[in-house]
């Protein structure tokens, strides 16, 4: 699913954890790399001449699982062991063939809707600070 | 004179650390929650992440609590913490044109794509001390949020948009100075490679991104005041959050989360070097973690100054700017002066005493000669 990782990274952790807990018992899960923190160097470029440079590092959590024989990876910013585990789990199951993913997509679609709504609300609050300064000689 | 180490003092040092904790806690007030620091000391957290060189809001908040709000110390703690972690990934290059805009202003143009969005700023306040904050309660916060939320109509929400940058308009009009093909464009990582001067622009931008805000401001201000020649205008200043994508071990590029950044493009005009050539605009670039207008504005100024080397102006001297705006190094060096220098100082003391003694002996010798000379 497009935006799957975005939804998992941005949704409410409690909802994600509850959903994964509800479906994981039917899968055989092997933890290859338990969630652990590391760093990611953030690459940037100046927006004018596109010269690359390193902005700084970001704390990252990574996790690797094998679910029913399928590898799944989770990588998310911050110290987020639960979210990262869930990301790896959903990454693995969405690559499995012959399983019913309707519940998973239903969950992700619902979370996507909530995230977009929250984003839109924030955007509209920000738009209230739009200003149109008049020059002194103007009315 | 080399350094001579000291030993001992373990108990006193331990007790001193305990005393720090005592002074932090002795009033036995409610402990500050990390979430409170993240939320209500947002800009301090941003500074710690920026100067610590690690985007980790929760950990920056912990460092601030541990350091009793001392931003230098907190950034130092974060720098030390990052050395304990393995760097496992490099992100894909972030694209600031994808920014979710929280603030977007230009001092160069009144009308910019999408308009001027002030966003969260104290720019137009009178800095009057709000003593009402003393009485602030959880109920007040709840009431404020309710009123704030009611100010938009949820049935008529505008869709989220991204906007063209001001510099893109300048570029389209051919007003920007062309790229200098002779400039060193190597991508250097100053955390892995000791900086050498002249440093490539990538190293300069990286060092400034994690430099100390006050240091950058002092240098940028010096140039604007006349100890240099760059006095630019804010072409555009943006603050918001943008996505970070990372390639996972299977080679797929994955969304990993978002980071908050502030970005500035500072516009300066340059006169043409050759006769009959047209003048152009140059852009100084600033980018840092979190919300920090002052830092990116000064970074943009110094990006421009350092592209015109001149050891006569501090702000145009790469080594001067980069070494002296590196807050953690500067703080470390300054504070090392408090550590025991007994042998150093004893040596200086003995030199000065010796010189005084020799001088006195010389004076006495001269006096004795004068007395001998005056005797008939």
Short mmCIF file of C-alpha atoms in Angstrom, two decimals:
data_model
loop_
_atom_site.label_atom_id
_atom_site.label_comp_id
_atom_site.label_asym_id
_atom_site.label_seq_id
_atom_site.Cartn_x
_atom_site.Cartn_y
_atom_site.Cartn_z
CA UNK A 1 0.00 0.00 0.00
CA UNK A 2 1.28 3.43 -0.92
CA UNK A 3 2.10 5.58 2.11
CA UNK A 4 2.04 2.52 4.39
CA UNK A 5 5.22 3.57 6.19
CA UNK A 6 4.05 7.17 6.42
CA UNK A 7 0.82 6.06 8.08
CA UNK A 8 2.63 3.77 10.52
CA UNK A 9 5.14 6.47 11.46
CA UNK A 10 2.55 9.21 11.92
CA UNK A 11 -0.43 7.39 13.47
CA UNK A 12 -1.24 7.16 17.18
CA UNK A 13 1.02 4.54 18.78
CA UNK A 14 -1.74 3.11 20.99
CA UNK A 15 -3.98 2.37 18.01
CA UNK A 16 -1.10 0.79 16.07
CA UNK A 17 -0.02 -1.36 18.99
CA UNK A 18 -3.59 -2.52 19.64
CA UNK A 19 -4.07 -3.43 15.99
CA UNK A 20 -0.82 -5.40 15.67
CA UNK A 21 -1.46 -7.19 18.97
CA UNK A 22 -4.87 -8.23 17.69
CA UNK A 23 -3.58 -9.91 14.55
CA UNK A 24 -0.07 -11.16 15.37
CA UNK A 25 -1.03 -14.35 17.29
CA UNK A 26 -1.87 -16.16 14.06
CA UNK A 27 1.59 -15.55 12.58
CA UNK A 28 4.88 -17.23 13.25
CA UNK A 29 7.27 -14.46 14.15
CA UNK A 30 11.05 -14.66 14.46
CA UNK A 31 12.93 -11.61 15.69
CA UNK A 32 16.13 -11.23 13.67
CA UNK A 33 17.06 -7.82 15.05
CA UNK A 34 15.18 -6.65 18.10
CA UNK A 35 14.28 -2.94 17.99
CA UNK A 36 17.42 -0.98 18.76
CA UNK A 37 18.50 2.63 18.43
CA UNK A 38 21.14 3.86 16.02
CA UNK A 39 21.73 7.00 13.98
CA UNK A 40 20.95 8.16 10.48
CA UNK A 41 22.99 10.92 8.88
CA UNK A 42 20.54 13.33 7.28
CA UNK A 43 21.72 14.40 3.85
CA UNK A 44 20.66 17.81 2.65
CA UNK A 45 21.45 20.14 -0.21
CA UNK A 46 21.27 23.87 -0.49
CA UNK A 47 18.06 24.75 -2.27
CA UNK A 48 19.77 27.22 -4.59
CA UNK A 49 22.77 25.49 -6.14
CA UNK A 50 21.91 21.97 -5.00
CA UNK A 51 25.28 21.49 -3.31
CA UNK A 52 25.01 18.47 -1.01
CA UNK A 53 25.98 18.62 2.67
CA UNK A 54 25.27 16.75 5.89
CA UNK A 55 22.76 18.48 8.13
CA UNK A 56 23.29 16.31 11.21
CA UNK A 57 22.24 12.95 12.55
CA UNK A 58 18.80 11.74 13.60
CA UNK A 59 18.10 9.18 16.28
CA UNK A 60 16.60 6.13 14.58
CA UNK A 61 15.13 2.80 15.64
CA UNK A 62 15.54 -0.26 13.44
CA UNK A 63 14.04 -3.73 13.64
CA UNK A 64 14.06 -6.86 11.49
CA UNK A 65 11.54 -9.71 11.71
CA UNK A 66 10.72 -12.85 9.79
CA UNK A 67 6.96 -13.42 9.71
CA UNK A 68 5.80 -16.71 8.20
CA UNK A 69 9.12 -16.89 6.39
CA UNK A 70 8.92 -13.32 4.99
CA UNK A 71 11.43 -10.67 6.04
CA UNK A 72 10.12 -7.36 7.26
CA UNK A 73 12.12 -4.23 8.15
CA UNK A 74 11.17 -1.34 10.34
CA UNK A 75 13.08 1.95 10.37
CA UNK A 76 11.69 4.99 12.10
CA UNK A 77 13.04 8.19 13.57
CA UNK A 78 13.24 8.54 17.33
CA UNK A 79 13.46 6.00 20.12
CA UNK A 80 10.38 4.07 19.00
CA UNK A 81 10.79 0.34 19.68
CA UNK A 82 7.09 -0.51 19.57
CA UNK A 83 6.33 1.48 16.45
CA UNK A 84 9.39 0.05 14.74
CA UNK A 85 8.40 -3.50 15.61
CA UNK A 86 4.89 -2.85 14.24
CA UNK A 87 6.39 -1.34 11.09
CA UNK A 88 8.55 -4.41 10.50
CA UNK A 89 5.61 -6.72 11.19
CA UNK A 90 3.26 -4.93 8.77
CA UNK A 91 6.07 -4.69 6.21
CA UNK A 92 6.44 -8.48 6.36
CA UNK A 93 2.76 -9.43 6.26
CA UNK A 94 2.00 -7.06 3.39
CA UNK A 95 4.59 -8.93 1.33
CA UNK A 96 3.12 -12.34 2.11
CA UNK A 97 1.05 -14.00 -0.57
CA UNK A 98 -2.31 -15.69 -0.05
CA UNK A 99 -3.27 -13.96 3.17
CA UNK A 100 -6.25 -11.77 3.79
CA UNK A 101 -5.02 -8.22 4.38
CA UNK A 102 -8.42 -6.53 4.36
CA UNK A 103 -8.32 -5.80 8.10
CA UNK A 104 -4.81 -4.36 7.78
CA UNK A 105 -5.75 -2.07 4.91
CA UNK A 106 -8.91 -1.05 6.71
CA UNK A 107 -6.80 -0.06 9.73
CA UNK A 108 -4.25 1.79 7.60
CA UNK A 109 -6.94 3.65 5.63
CA UNK A 110 -8.66 4.75 8.81
CA UNK A 111 -5.36 5.96 10.29
CA UNK A 112 -4.52 7.75 7.02
CA UNK A 113 -7.84 9.58 7.24
CA UNK A 114 -7.14 10.67 10.84
CA UNK A 115 -3.60 11.81 9.99
CA UNK A 116 -4.78 13.82 6.99
CA UNK A 117 -7.55 15.43 9.00
CA UNK A 118 -5.15 16.46 11.79
CA UNK A 119 -2.70 17.78 9.20
CA UNK A 120 -5.42 19.79 7.47
CA UNK A 121 -6.59 21.29 10.76
CA UNK A 122 -3.05 22.34 11.67
CA UNK A 123 -2.55 23.79 8.19
CA UNK A 124 -5.73 25.85 8.52
CA UNK A 125 -4.66 27.20 11.90
CA UNK A 126 -1.34 28.21 10.36
CA UNK A 127 -3.11 29.89 7.43
CA UNK A 128 -4.78 32.23 9.92
CA UNK A 129 -1.39 33.91 10.36
CA UNK A 130 -1.20 34.88 6.70
CA UNK A 131 -0.38 38.57 6.46
CA UNK A 132 -0.57 41.18 3.74
CA UNK A 133 1.49 44.14 4.89
CA UNK A 134 0.49 47.39 3.22
CA UNK A 135 3.07 49.98 2.28
CA UNK A 136 2.61 53.27 4.18
CA UNK A 137 1.49 55.19 1.11
CA UNK A 138 -1.23 52.60 0.42
CA UNK A 139 -4.72 52.70 1.93
CA UNK B 1 55.42 23.86 28.86
CA UNK B 2 53.48 20.60 28.72
CA UNK B 3 50.58 19.61 30.91
CA UNK B 4 51.08 17.68 34.14
CA UNK B 5 48.18 15.51 35.24
CA UNK B 6 46.72 15.57 38.73
CA UNK B 7 45.24 12.65 40.62
CA UNK B 8 42.94 12.08 43.58
CA UNK B 9 39.83 14.04 44.50
CA UNK B 10 37.42 11.22 43.62
CA UNK B 11 35.32 11.64 46.75
CA UNK B 12 35.10 15.41 46.41
CA UNK B 13 34.14 15.12 42.73
CA UNK B 14 31.49 12.54 43.56
CA UNK B 15 30.15 14.73 46.36
CA UNK B 16 30.15 17.71 44.04
CA UNK B 17 27.95 15.80 41.57
CA UNK B 18 25.66 14.90 44.43
CA UNK B 19 25.53 18.56 45.46
CA UNK B 20 24.50 19.53 41.92
CA UNK B 21 21.56 17.14 42.28
CA UNK B 22 20.81 18.57 45.72
CA UNK B 23 20.61 22.13 44.38
CA UNK B 24 18.46 20.91 41.46
CA UNK B 25 16.03 19.14 43.76
CA UNK B 26 16.23 20.75 47.19
CA UNK B 27 13.03 22.76 46.82
CA UNK B 28 11.26 19.43 46.38
CA UNK B 29 8.86 20.87 43.80
CA UNK B 30 7.01 18.67 41.29
CA UNK B 31 9.55 17.04 38.95
CA UNK B 32 9.46 18.45 35.40
CA UNK B 33 8.13 15.88 32.99
CA UNK B 34 10.08 15.32 29.76
CA UNK B 35 6.87 15.89 27.80
CA UNK B 36 6.50 19.28 29.49
CA UNK B 37 10.02 20.24 28.44
CA UNK B 38 9.43 19.06 24.86
CA UNK B 39 6.22 20.95 24.63
CA UNK B 40 6.70 24.08 26.71
CA UNK B 41 10.44 24.59 26.17
CA UNK B 42 10.18 23.72 22.49
CA UNK B 43 12.73 26.27 21.26
CA UNK B 44 15.33 25.26 23.84
CA UNK B 45 14.90 21.63 22.74
CA UNK B 46 15.41 22.75 19.13
CA UNK B 47 18.61 24.57 20.04
CA UNK B 48 20.00 21.56 21.89
CA UNK B 49 19.29 19.29 18.91
CA UNK B 50 20.78 21.79 16.47
CA UNK B 51 23.95 22.37 18.46
CA UNK B 52 24.19 18.78 19.62
CA UNK B 53 24.05 17.65 15.99
CA UNK B 54 21.42 14.99 16.74
CA UNK B 55 17.73 15.19 15.96
CA UNK B 56 16.17 13.53 19.00
CA UNK B 57 13.60 15.77 20.72
CA UNK B 58 12.98 13.47 23.71
CA UNK B 59 16.68 13.01 24.40
CA UNK B 60 17.32 16.75 24.01
CA UNK B 61 14.58 17.36 26.58
CA UNK B 62 16.22 14.88 28.98
CA UNK B 63 19.58 16.62 28.48
CA UNK B 64 17.99 20.00 29.26
CA UNK B 65 16.50 18.62 32.46
CA UNK B 66 19.82 17.05 33.44
CA UNK B 67 21.70 20.30 32.70
CA UNK B 68 19.20 22.47 34.62
CA UNK B 69 18.34 24.33 31.42
CA UNK B 70 21.94 25.14 30.41
CA UNK B 71 21.74 24.82 26.63
CA UNK B 72 25.54 24.53 26.08
CA UNK B 73 25.78 21.75 28.63
CA UNK B 74 22.71 19.97 27.24
CA UNK B 75 24.11 20.15 23.68
CA UNK B 76 27.42 18.80 25.03
CA UNK B 77 25.57 15.86 26.62
CA UNK B 78 23.82 15.15 23.32
CA UNK B 79 27.13 15.32 21.40
CA UNK B 80 28.60 12.84 23.88
CA UNK B 81 25.53 10.60 23.60
CA UNK B 82 25.75 10.45 19.81
CA UNK B 83 29.26 9.03 20.06
CA UNK B 84 27.80 5.96 21.78
CA UNK B 85 25.56 5.13 18.83
CA UNK B 86 26.36 3.45 15.58
CA UNK B 87 25.55 5.31 12.39
CA UNK B 88 23.64 2.67 10.46
CA UNK B 89 22.01 4.76 7.75
CA UNK B 90 22.33 7.75 5.48
CA UNK B 91 19.01 9.33 4.55
CA UNK B 92 18.00 10.14 1.03
CA UNK B 93 18.64 13.84 0.37
CA UNK B 94 15.87 15.80 2.06
CA UNK B 95 13.88 18.09 -0.19
CA UNK B 96 12.95 21.36 1.47
CA UNK B 97 10.43 22.02 -1.31
CA UNK B 98 8.33 19.28 0.37
CA UNK B 99 8.17 21.29 3.58
CA UNK B 100 4.90 21.35 5.48
CA UNK B 101 4.92 25.11 5.93
CA UNK B 102 4.43 26.46 9.44
CA UNK B 103 6.11 29.78 8.70
CA UNK B 104 7.14 31.41 5.45
CA UNK B 105 8.15 35.03 5.11
CA UNK B 106 10.13 37.22 2.76
CA UNK B 107 11.57 40.64 3.49
CA UNK B 108 12.47 41.10 -0.17
CA UNK B 109 9.06 40.70 -1.76
CA UNK B 110 5.68 41.64 -0.38
CA UNK B 111 3.85 39.18 -2.57
CA UNK B 112 5.29 35.69 -2.59
CA UNK B 113 3.78 32.39 -3.75
CA UNK B 114 1.15 31.41 -1.20
CA UNK B 115 1.54 34.70 0.66
CA UNK B 116 3.48 35.61 3.78
CA UNK B 117 2.68 33.21 6.61
CA UNK B 118 3.91 34.51 9.96
CA UNK B 119 3.39 31.16 11.70
CA UNK B 120 4.47 30.85 15.33
CA UNK B 121 6.65 33.91 15.96
CA UNK B 122 7.30 36.51 18.65
CA UNK B 123 8.59 38.97 16.02
CA UNK B 124 5.76 41.45 16.48
CA UNK B 125 5.47 41.35 20.26
CA UNK B 126 6.68 44.05 22.66
CA UNK B 127 8.48 41.55 24.88
CA UNK B 128 6.42 42.55 27.88
CA UNK B 129 6.87 40.16 30.76
CA UNK B 130 3.66 38.15 31.10
CA UNK B 131 3.31 37.71 34.83
CA UNK B 132 0.02 35.92 34.19
CA UNK B 133 2.14 32.85 33.38
CA UNK B 134 2.69 32.47 37.13
CA UNK B 135 -0.96 31.60 37.59
CA UNK B 136 -1.26 29.33 34.54
CA UNK B 137 -3.20 26.16 35.35
CA UNK B 138 -4.10 22.98 33.49
CA UNK B 139 -7.64 24.39 33.28
CA UNK B 140 -6.33 27.56 31.58
CA UNK B 141 -4.46 25.46 29.05
CA UNK B 142 -7.55 23.39 28.33
CA UNK B 143 -9.68 26.51 27.89
CA UNK B 144 -7.10 28.12 25.58
CA UNK B 145 -6.99 25.02 23.40
CA UNK B 146 -10.78 24.84 23.17
CA UNK B 147 -11.05 28.47 22.12
CA UNK B 148 -8.13 28.10 19.69
CA UNK B 149 -9.64 25.00 18.08
CA UNK B 150 -12.98 26.77 17.63
CA UNK B 151 -11.39 29.47 15.48
CA UNK B 152 -11.49 27.39 12.30
CA UNK B 153 -14.51 25.93 10.61
CA UNK B 154 -13.89 22.20 10.29
CA UNK B 155 -16.50 21.97 7.57
CA UNK B 156 -14.59 24.39 5.34
CA UNK B 157 -10.98 23.33 5.60
CA UNK B 158 -8.53 24.33 2.88
CA UNK B 159 -6.35 21.58 1.42
CA UNK B 160 -2.68 21.43 2.37
CA UNK B 161 -0.41 22.99 -0.25
CA UNK B 162 3.30 23.34 -0.92
CA UNK B 163 4.62 26.52 -2.50
CA UNK B 164 7.21 27.65 -5.02
CA UNK B 165 10.24 29.30 -3.46
CA UNK B 166 11.11 32.94 -3.89
CA UNK B 167 14.57 32.03 -5.18
CA UNK B 168 13.00 29.92 -7.91
CA UNK B 169 11.36 33.09 -9.19
CA UNK B 170 14.68 34.97 -9.09
CA UNK B 171 16.37 32.12 -10.90
CA UNK B 172 13.66 32.01 -13.59
CA UNK B 173 14.26 35.71 -14.23
CA UNK B 174 18.01 35.09 -14.58
CA UNK B 175 18.83 37.36 -11.64
CA UNK B 176 21.06 34.94 -9.74
CA UNK B 177 24.82 34.81 -10.06
CA UNK B 178 25.77 31.69 -12.04
CA UNK B 179 27.34 28.77 -10.16
CA UNK B 180 31.10 29.05 -9.80
CA UNK B 181 32.33 25.92 -11.54
CA UNK B 182 35.72 26.23 -9.82
CA UNK B 183 34.27 26.01 -6.32
CA UNK B 184 35.15 22.91 -4.30
CA UNK B 185 31.90 20.88 -4.32
CA UNK B 186 33.22 17.77 -2.56
CA UNK B 187 30.85 16.26 0.01
CA UNK B 188 32.82 16.13 3.24
CA UNK B 189 31.63 14.85 6.61
CA UNK B 190 33.27 16.90 9.36
CA UNK B 191 32.36 14.29 11.97
CA UNK B 192 34.55 11.75 10.16
CA UNK B 193 37.26 13.91 8.64
CA UNK B 194 39.22 16.68 10.35
CA UNK B 195 38.49 20.00 8.72
CA UNK B 196 41.22 21.57 6.60
CA UNK B 197 41.24 25.11 5.29
CA UNK B 198 40.13 26.22 2.80
CA UNK B 199 37.19 23.89 3.50
CA UNK B 200 34.70 22.87 0.82
CA UNK B 201 31.28 24.49 1.11
CA UNK B 202 29.70 21.21 2.26
CA UNK B 203 31.97 21.19 5.33
CA UNK B 204 31.24 24.85 6.06
CA UNK B 205 27.47 24.31 5.88
CA UNK B 206 27.66 21.19 8.07
CA UNK B 207 29.76 22.99 10.68
CA UNK B 208 27.40 25.95 10.74
CA UNK B 209 24.33 23.71 10.97
CA UNK B 210 25.63 22.49 14.33
CA UNK B 211 27.33 25.70 15.40
CA UNK B 212 26.24 27.76 18.37
CA UNK B 213 23.51 30.29 17.56
CA UNK B 214 25.09 33.12 19.56
CA UNK B 215 28.46 32.58 17.90
CA UNK B 216 26.94 32.64 14.42
CA UNK B 217 24.96 35.73 15.34
CA UNK B 218 28.07 37.57 16.58
CA UNK B 219 29.92 36.80 13.35
CA UNK B 220 26.96 37.60 11.08
CA UNK B 221 26.28 40.80 12.99
CA UNK B 222 29.92 41.88 12.67
CA UNK B 223 29.64 41.64 8.89
CA UNK B 224 26.41 43.64 8.83
CA UNK B 225 27.88 46.34 11.10
CA UNK B 226 30.81 46.97 8.80
CA UNK B 227 33.56 44.50 9.77
CA UNK B 228 32.73 42.86 6.45
CA UNK B 229 30.61 43.74 3.50
CA UNK B 230 27.57 41.46 3.52
CA UNK B 231 24.30 43.06 4.62
CA UNK B 232 21.66 40.95 2.91
CA UNK B 233 17.87 40.77 2.88
CA UNK B 234 15.82 37.73 3.81
CA UNK B 235 14.84 36.33 0.41
CA UNK B 236 12.77 33.71 2.15
CA UNK B 237 12.67 32.15 5.59
CA UNK B 238 10.72 28.95 6.11
CA UNK B 239 9.98 26.77 9.09
CA UNK B 240 8.08 23.50 9.11
CA UNK B 241 8.55 19.77 8.91
CA UNK B 242 9.60 17.51 6.08
CA UNK B 243 9.87 13.79 5.45
CA UNK B 244 13.04 11.76 5.94
CA UNK B 245 13.42 8.68 3.77
CA UNK B 246 15.94 5.91 4.34
CA UNK B 247 16.98 2.95 2.22
CA UNK B 248 16.33 -0.24 4.22
CA UNK B 249 18.62 -3.32 4.06
CA UNK B 250 16.49 -4.74 1.23
CA UNK B 251 17.21 -1.63 -0.85
CA UNK B 252 13.73 -0.12 -0.65
CA UNK B 253 13.41 3.57 0.14
CA UNK B 254 11.16 3.92 3.16
CA UNK B 255 9.47 6.84 4.90
CA UNK B 256 11.01 6.95 8.39
CA UNK B 257 9.47 10.03 9.96
CA UNK B 258 9.64 13.78 9.80
CA UNK B 259 12.02 16.41 11.13
CA UNK B 260 11.43 20.06 11.82
CA UNK B 261 13.77 22.48 10.10
CA UNK B 262 14.26 26.20 9.52
CA UNK B 263 15.67 27.36 6.21
CA UNK B 264 16.79 30.78 4.98
CA UNK B 265 17.89 32.13 1.65
CA UNK B 266 19.66 35.44 2.15
CA UNK B 267 19.87 37.69 -0.89
CA UNK B 268 22.82 40.03 -1.47
CA UNK B 269 23.52 41.99 -4.60
CA UNK B 270 26.99 41.86 -6.11
CA UNK B 271 28.43 44.34 -8.52
CA UNK B 272 29.84 42.94 -11.73
CA UNK B 273 33.52 42.04 -11.63
CA UNK B 274 34.08 42.90 -15.28
CA UNK B 275 33.34 46.16 -17.06
CA UNK B 276 29.96 46.21 -18.83
CA UNK B 277 28.87 42.96 -17.10
CA UNK B 278 25.50 43.07 -15.34
CA UNK B 279 25.25 42.84 -11.54
CA UNK B 280 23.54 39.78 -10.08
CA UNK B 281 22.18 38.53 -6.78
CA UNK B 282 23.99 35.94 -4.69
CA UNK B 283 22.23 33.70 -2.22
CA UNK B 284 23.58 32.68 1.17
CA UNK B 285 22.00 29.51 2.48
CA UNK B 286 21.04 28.52 6.01
CA UNK B 287 19.42 25.29 7.25
CA UNK B 288 19.17 23.84 10.74
CA UNK B 289 17.17 21.45 12.91
CA UNK B 290 14.12 22.87 14.67
CA UNK B 291 12.83 26.43 14.71
CA UNK B 292 15.66 28.93 14.88
CA UNK B 293 15.34 32.02 12.67
CA UNK B 294 18.44 33.75 14.04
CA UNK B 295 20.64 30.76 13.34
CA UNK B 296 19.66 30.27 9.71
CA UNK B 297 19.73 33.98 8.91
CA UNK B 298 23.29 34.26 10.26
CA UNK B 299 24.28 30.98 8.61
CA UNK B 300 23.07 32.46 5.31
CA UNK B 301 25.09 35.65 5.86
CA UNK B 302 28.22 33.68 6.73
CA UNK B 303 27.74 31.31 3.81
CA UNK B 304 28.02 34.41 1.61
CA UNK B 305 30.92 36.01 3.48
CA UNK B 306 33.02 32.83 3.47
CA UNK B 307 32.64 32.58 -0.30
CA UNK B 308 34.61 35.84 -0.53
CA UNK B 309 37.71 35.04 1.53
CA UNK B 310 39.27 38.04 3.26
CA UNK B 311 41.39 37.59 6.35
CA UNK B 312 40.90 41.30 7.09
CA UNK B 313 37.25 40.72 8.01
CA UNK B 314 36.58 38.09 10.67
CA UNK B 315 33.29 37.04 9.05
CA UNK B 316 35.02 36.39 5.72
CA UNK B 317 37.72 34.20 7.30
CA UNK B 318 36.62 30.55 7.21
CA UNK B 319 38.90 29.40 9.98
CA UNK B 320 37.92 32.28 12.24
CA UNK B 321 34.20 31.75 11.69
CA UNK B 322 34.06 27.97 11.85
CA UNK B 323 36.41 27.41 14.79
CA UNK B 324 34.92 30.18 16.90
CA UNK B 325 31.25 29.37 16.35
CA UNK B 326 31.71 25.71 17.31
CA UNK B 327 30.03 26.04 20.70
CA UNK B 328 30.99 22.73 22.25
CA UNK B 329 34.68 23.12 21.40
CA UNK B 330 34.69 26.73 22.56
CA UNK B 331 32.88 25.84 25.77
CA UNK B 332 35.21 22.93 26.43
CA UNK B 333 38.32 25.02 25.88
CA UNK B 334 37.05 27.91 27.98
CA UNK B 335 36.07 25.64 30.85
CA UNK B 336 39.31 23.69 30.79
CA UNK B 337 40.87 26.85 32.25
CA UNK B 338 39.19 25.91 35.56
CA UNK B 339 41.03 22.61 35.75
CA UNK B 340 44.23 22.41 37.83
CA UNK B 341 47.11 24.19 36.06
CA UNK B 342 49.27 24.18 39.20
CA UNK B 343 52.53 23.11 37.55
CA UNK B 344 52.04 25.53 34.65
CA UNK B 345 51.32 28.35 36.99
CA UNK B 346 54.16 27.46 39.40
CA UNK B 347 56.53 27.54 36.45
CA UNK B 348 55.23 30.99 35.40
CA UNK B 349 55.43 32.12 39.03
CA UNK B 350 59.00 30.95 39.40
CA UNK B 351 59.97 32.68 36.10
CA UNK B 352 58.43 35.97 37.24
CA UNK B 353 59.95 35.72 40.74
CA UNK B 354 63.33 34.96 39.17
CA UNK B 355 63.00 37.94 36.82
CA UNK B 356 62.07 40.26 39.72
CA UNK B 357 64.99 38.94 41.78
CA UNK B 358 67.43 39.41 38.88
CA UNK B 359 66.08 42.89 38.29
CA UNK B 360 66.52 43.80 41.96
CA UNK B 361 70.04 42.39 41.97
CA UNK B 362 70.81 44.44 38.87
CA UNK B 363 69.44 47.60 40.49
CA UNK B 364 71.50 46.97 43.66
CA UNK B 365 74.61 46.36 41.56
CA UNK B 366 74.02 49.64 39.67
CA UNK B 367 73.48 51.49 42.98
CA UNK B 368 76.74 50.06 44.39
CA UNK B 369 78.60 51.18 41.22
CA UNK B 370 77.10 54.69 41.53
CA UNK B 371 78.19 54.91 45.21
CA UNK B 372 81.72 53.76 44.30
CA UNK B 373 81.82 56.27 41.45
CA UNK B 374 80.73 59.16 43.70
CA UNK B 375 83.40 58.48 46.38
CA UNK B 376 86.42 60.81 45.96
#
